[in-house]
mmCIF file of C-alpha atoms and ligand atoms in Angstrom:
data_model
loop_
_atom_site.group_PDB
_atom_site.id
_atom_site.type_symbol
_atom_site.label_atom_id
_atom_site.label_comp_id
_atom_site.label_asym_id
_atom_site.label_seq_id
_atom_site.Cartn_x
_atom_site.Cartn_y
_atom_site.Cartn_z
ATOM 1 C CA MET A 12 -15.474 11.985 -13.840
ATOM 2 C CA GLU A 13 -12.681 14.070 -12.304
ATOM 3 C CA LEU A 14 -10.541 12.314 -9.704
ATOM 4 C CA SER A 15 -10.317 13.724 -6.160
ATOM 5 C CA GLU A 16 -7.281 15.667 -5.239
ATOM 6 C CA SER A 17 -5.542 12.811 -3.488
ATOM 7 C CA ALA A 18 -6.246 10.336 -6.312
ATOM 8 C CA GLN A 19 -4.880 12.918 -8.802
ATOM 9 C CA LYS A 20 -1.700 13.091 -6.795
ATOM 10 C CA VAL A 21 -1.263 9.329 -7.039
ATOM 11 C CA GLN A 22 -2.042 9.419 -10.787
ATOM 12 C CA LYS A 23 0.645 11.998 -11.178
ATOM 13 C CA ALA A 24 3.186 10.063 -9.166
ATOM 14 C CA LEU A 25 2.480 7.057 -11.398
ATOM 15 C CA ALA A 26 2.965 9.144 -14.523
ATOM 16 C CA GLU A 27 6.327 10.380 -13.100
ATOM 17 C CA TRP A 28 7.468 6.684 -12.932
ATOM 18 C CA GLY A 29 6.205 6.189 -16.476
ATOM 19 C CA ILE A 30 3.587 3.764 -15.439
ATOM 20 C CA GLU A 31 0.535 3.706 -17.614
ATOM 21 C CA ALA A 32 -1.772 2.501 -14.753
ATOM 22 C CA ARG A 33 -5.067 4.550 -14.576
ATOM 23 C CA VAL A 34 -6.523 5.415 -11.166
ATOM 24 C CA VAL A 35 -10.151 4.706 -10.870
ATOM 25 C CA GLU A 36 -12.615 6.029 -8.280
ATOM 26 C CA LEU A 37 -15.407 3.537 -7.514
ATOM 27 C CA PRO A 38 -18.776 4.378 -5.908
ATOM 28 C CA ASP A 39 -18.323 1.486 -3.458
ATOM 29 C CA SER A 40 -15.809 1.648 -0.518
ATOM 30 C CA THR A 41 -12.298 0.283 -1.175
ATOM 31 C CA ARG A 42 -11.223 1.128 2.328
ATOM 32 C CA THR A 43 -10.263 -2.392 3.357
ATOM 33 C CA ALA A 44 -8.776 -5.207 1.252
ATOM 34 C CA ILE A 45 -12.112 -7.137 1.412
ATOM 35 C CA GLU A 46 -14.080 -4.122 0.365
ATOM 36 C CA ALA A 47 -11.632 -3.275 -2.305
ATOM 37 C CA ALA A 48 -11.822 -6.825 -3.776
ATOM 38 C CA GLN A 49 -15.601 -6.759 -3.719
ATOM 39 C CA ALA A 50 -15.785 -3.418 -5.444
ATOM 40 C CA ILE A 51 -13.198 -4.402 -8.074
ATOM 41 C CA GLY A 52 -14.208 -8.034 -8.569
ATOM 42 C CA CYS A 53 -10.834 -9.534 -7.835
ATOM 43 C CA THR A 54 -9.544 -11.830 -5.036
ATOM 44 C CA VAL A 55 -8.582 -10.419 -1.667
ATOM 45 C CA SER A 56 -5.104 -11.864 -2.183
ATOM 46 C CA GLN A 57 -4.584 -9.574 -5.235
ATOM 47 C CA ILE A 58 -5.158 -6.509 -3.071
ATOM 48 C CA VAL A 59 -1.961 -4.744 -2.012
ATOM 49 C CA LYS A 60 -2.264 -3.523 1.532
ATOM 50 C CA SER A 61 0.146 -0.604 2.166
ATOM 51 C CA LEU A 62 0.738 -0.941 5.955
ATOM 52 C CA VAL A 63 2.812 1.592 7.953
ATOM 53 C CA PHE A 64 4.707 0.477 10.971
ATOM 54 C CA ARG A 65 7.172 2.255 13.116
ATOM 55 C CA GLY A 66 10.558 1.071 14.363
ATOM 56 C CA ALA A 67 10.383 0.692 18.110
ATOM 57 C CA GLU A 68 13.874 2.092 18.697
ATOM 58 C CA SER A 69 14.361 4.446 15.705
ATOM 59 C CA GLY A 70 10.802 5.663 15.419
ATOM 60 C CA ALA A 71 11.310 5.558 11.684
ATOM 61 C CA ALA A 72 8.497 4.631 9.320
ATOM 62 C CA ILE A 73 8.534 1.131 7.817
ATOM 63 C CA LEU A 74 6.247 0.259 4.896
ATOM 64 C CA ILE A 75 4.948 -3.224 4.267
ATOM 65 C CA GLU A 76 3.221 -4.025 1.104
ATOM 66 C CA ALA A 77 1.133 -7.128 2.044
ATOM 67 C CA SER A 78 -1.222 -9.392 0.144
ATOM 68 C CA GLY A 79 -4.671 -8.718 1.186
ATOM 69 C CA THR A 80 -5.180 -12.014 3.020
ATOM 70 C CA ASN A 81 -1.941 -12.015 4.845
ATOM 71 C CA ARG A 82 -1.306 -10.906 8.387
ATOM 72 C CA VAL A 83 2.087 -9.307 9.061
ATOM 73 C CA ASN A 84 4.360 -11.400 11.301
ATOM 74 C CA GLU A 85 5.899 -8.621 13.452
ATOM 75 C CA LYS A 86 8.648 -10.882 14.731
ATOM 76 C CA ALA A 87 9.680 -11.986 11.213
ATOM 77 C CA VAL A 88 9.698 -8.344 10.085
ATOM 78 C CA ALA A 89 11.738 -7.206 13.168
ATOM 79 C CA ALA A 90 14.448 -9.705 12.266
ATOM 80 C CA LEU A 91 14.476 -8.273 8.774
ATOM 81 C CA VAL A 92 14.682 -4.599 9.638
ATOM 82 C CA GLY A 93 16.850 -5.020 12.740
ATOM 83 C CA GLU A 94 14.518 -3.640 15.388
ATOM 84 C CA LYS A 95 11.060 -4.390 16.811
ATOM 85 C CA ILE A 96 8.169 -2.890 14.981
ATOM 86 C CA VAL A 97 4.936 -1.443 16.225
ATOM 87 C CA LYS A 98 1.790 -0.565 14.280
ATOM 88 C CA ALA A 99 1.732 3.181 13.472
ATOM 89 C CA ASP A 100 -1.187 5.311 14.606
ATOM 90 C CA ALA A 101 -3.392 7.190 12.198
ATOM 91 C CA ASP A 102 -1.599 10.491 12.697
ATOM 92 C CA PHE A 103 1.778 9.125 12.095
ATOM 93 C CA VAL A 104 0.569 7.369 8.915
ATOM 94 C CA ARG A 105 -0.884 10.537 7.581
ATOM 95 C CA GLU A 106 2.216 12.543 8.466
ATOM 96 C CA GLN A 107 4.649 10.115 6.814
ATOM 97 C CA THR A 108 2.546 9.245 3.757
ATOM 98 C CA GLY A 109 0.440 12.348 3.160
ATOM 99 C CA TYR A 110 -2.622 10.152 2.966
ATOM 100 C CA ALA A 111 -5.230 8.829 5.346
ATOM 101 C CA ILE A 112 -5.597 5.172 6.333
ATOM 102 C CA GLY A 113 -7.754 3.201 3.867
ATOM 103 C CA GLY A 114 -6.238 5.067 0.946
ATOM 104 C CA ILE A 115 -2.421 4.730 1.480
ATOM 105 C CA PRO A 116 -0.814 4.137 -1.915
ATOM 106 C CA PRO A 117 2.408 2.216 -2.502
ATOM 107 C CA LEU A 118 4.257 5.273 -3.900
ATOM 108 C CA GLY A 119 4.462 9.096 -3.700
ATOM 109 C CA HIS A 120 4.746 9.388 0.079
ATOM 110 C CA ALA A 121 5.449 12.688 1.823
ATOM 111 C CA HIS A 122 8.635 11.280 3.363
ATOM 112 C CA PRO A 123 10.899 8.460 2.419
ATOM 113 C CA MET A 124 10.430 5.210 4.427
ATOM 114 C CA LYS A 125 13.281 3.739 6.373
ATOM 115 C CA ALA A 126 12.490 0.340 4.783
ATOM 116 C CA VAL A 127 9.983 -1.055 2.409
ATOM 117 C CA LEU A 128 9.179 -4.761 2.387
ATOM 118 C CA ILE A 129 7.115 -6.411 -0.320
ATOM 119 C CA ASP A 130 5.275 -9.622 0.450
ATOM 120 C CA GLU A 131 6.674 -12.359 -1.704
ATOM 121 C CA ASP A 132 3.152 -13.804 -2.020
ATOM 122 C CA LEU A 133 2.168 -10.880 -4.251
ATOM 123 C CA LEU A 134 4.540 -11.920 -6.941
ATOM 124 C CA GLN A 135 2.474 -14.992 -8.032
ATOM 125 C CA TYR A 136 -0.387 -12.841 -9.511
ATOM 126 C CA ALA A 137 -0.608 -11.507 -13.005
ATOM 127 C CA GLU A 138 -2.369 -8.461 -11.743
ATOM 128 C CA LEU A 139 -2.655 -6.611 -8.481
ATOM 129 C CA TRP A 140 -4.686 -3.680 -7.178
ATOM 130 C CA ALA A 141 -3.508 -1.069 -4.857
ATOM 131 C CA ALA A 142 -5.018 1.996 -3.097
ATOM 132 C CA ALA A 143 -4.717 5.311 -4.842
ATOM 133 C CA GLY A 144 -4.991 7.990 -2.161
ATOM 134 C CA THR A 145 -8.622 7.642 -0.942
ATOM 135 C CA PRO A 146 -10.881 4.886 0.336
ATOM 136 C CA HIS A 147 -12.638 4.846 -2.989
ATOM 137 C CA ALA A 148 -9.613 5.034 -5.384
ATOM 138 C CA VAL A 149 -7.551 2.055 -6.729
ATOM 139 C CA PHE A 150 -5.275 1.217 -9.634
ATOM 140 C CA ARG A 151 -4.282 -2.036 -11.317
ATOM 141 C CA LEU A 152 -0.627 -2.903 -11.524
ATOM 142 C CA THR A 153 1.768 -5.890 -12.071
ATOM 143 C CA PRO A 154 4.106 -7.172 -9.462
ATOM 144 C CA ALA A 155 6.970 -5.759 -11.555
ATOM 145 C CA GLU A 156 5.407 -2.370 -11.440
ATOM 146 C CA LEU A 157 4.910 -2.636 -7.624
ATOM 147 C CA LEU A 158 8.613 -3.419 -7.021
ATOM 148 C CA LYS A 159 9.550 -0.464 -9.255
ATOM 149 C CA ILE A 160 7.294 2.205 -7.584
ATOM 150 C CA ALA A 161 7.526 0.956 -3.986
ATOM 151 C CA GLY A 162 11.177 0.179 -4.160
ATOM 152 C CA GLY A 163 12.299 -2.008 -1.211
ATOM 153 C CA THR A 164 12.856 -5.718 -0.842
ATOM 154 C CA VAL A 165 10.785 -8.819 -1.501
ATOM 155 C CA ALA A 166 10.402 -10.761 1.777
ATOM 156 C CA ALA A 167 8.475 -13.414 3.600
ATOM 157 C CA ILE A 168 6.375 -11.101 5.933
ATOM 158 C CA LYS A 169 3.479 -13.270 7.056
HETATM 159 N N1 5CA B 7 -7.708 0.664 0.277
HETATM 160 C C1 5CA B 7 -7.346 -0.616 0.776
HETATM 161 C C2 5CA B 7 -6.541 -1.485 -0.138
HETATM 162 S S1 5CA B 7 -6.921 -1.190 -1.904
HETATM 163 C C3 5CA B 7 -6.462 -0.441 1.962
HETATM 164 O O1 5CA B 7 -5.931 0.647 2.151
HETATM 165 N N2 5CA B 7 -6.288 -1.487 2.765
HETATM 166 S S2 5CA B 7 -5.174 -1.526 3.882
HETATM 167 O O2 5CA B 7 -5.335 -2.770 4.491
HETATM 168 O O3 5CA B 7 -3.858 -1.065 3.380
HETATM 169 O O4 5CA B 7 -5.537 -0.348 4.925
HETATM 170 C C4 5CA B 7 -6.337 -0.541 6.004
HETATM 171 C C5 5CA B 7 -5.285 -0.967 7.095
HETATM 172 O O5 5CA B 7 -5.076 0.212 7.898
HETATM 173 C C6 5CA B 7 -5.869 -2.058 8.050
HETATM 174 O O6 5CA B 7 -5.474 -3.296 7.594
HETATM 175 C C7 5CA B 7 -5.136 -1.654 9.403
HETATM 176 O O7 5CA B 7 -3.924 -2.351 9.387
HETATM 177 C C8 5CA B 7 -4.816 -0.209 9.138
HETATM 178 N N3 5CA B 7 -5.617 0.556 10.121
HETATM 179 C C9 5CA B 7 -6.963 0.696 10.164
HETATM 180 N N4 5CA B 7 -7.305 1.513 11.190
HETATM 181 C C10 5CA B 7 -6.169 1.901 11.814
HETATM 182 C C11 5CA B 7 -5.884 2.751 12.898
HETATM 183 N N5 5CA B 7 -6.853 3.362 13.643
HETATM 184 N N6 5CA B 7 -4.632 2.994 13.263
HETATM 185 C C12 5CA B 7 -3.597 2.408 12.529
HETATM 186 N N7 5CA B 7 -3.854 1.516 11.454
HETATM 187 C C13 5CA B 7 -5.089 1.282 11.114
#
């Protein structure tokens, strides 16, 4: 079945990185980490949540790649990025990434992020799953591939 336009964009971005991962569109919702894990048949911790925040002073976009079961510790992240962070609203997320919430992929964003932090807890899994542009599209990747495509720094974010 042909991928939707947004999912195709992600597949193309992966190919540009030389990553073999194949984007799959599932009939069930993968909008949240819990739904994605259920649809895929993996653990929620193996889901990569791509969460967009905003620097409280700079207004710049900050991306956190968090394990599905972890909650971002905004104080810890503030210390890492040098300013307080606030959760981005849906319009800001779409503007910065080019995708709607529930399908934000870890790569191929419309604008570069000021900072990208990758949850150290993700590194323990042999395979991870991330969103691929829509609330029904995902792809499987390794932690090494996540580091490559998302860029950024591994950090304790929870
Ligand atoms: N497709 C799955 C992973 S495969 C996914 O995108 N999960 S997620 O966690 O990265 O995206 C959902 C997240 O978007 C929620 O955890 C929440 O942090 C954020 N979110 C949901 N609704 C809003 C909203 N109205 N404004 C800002 N952020 C929101």
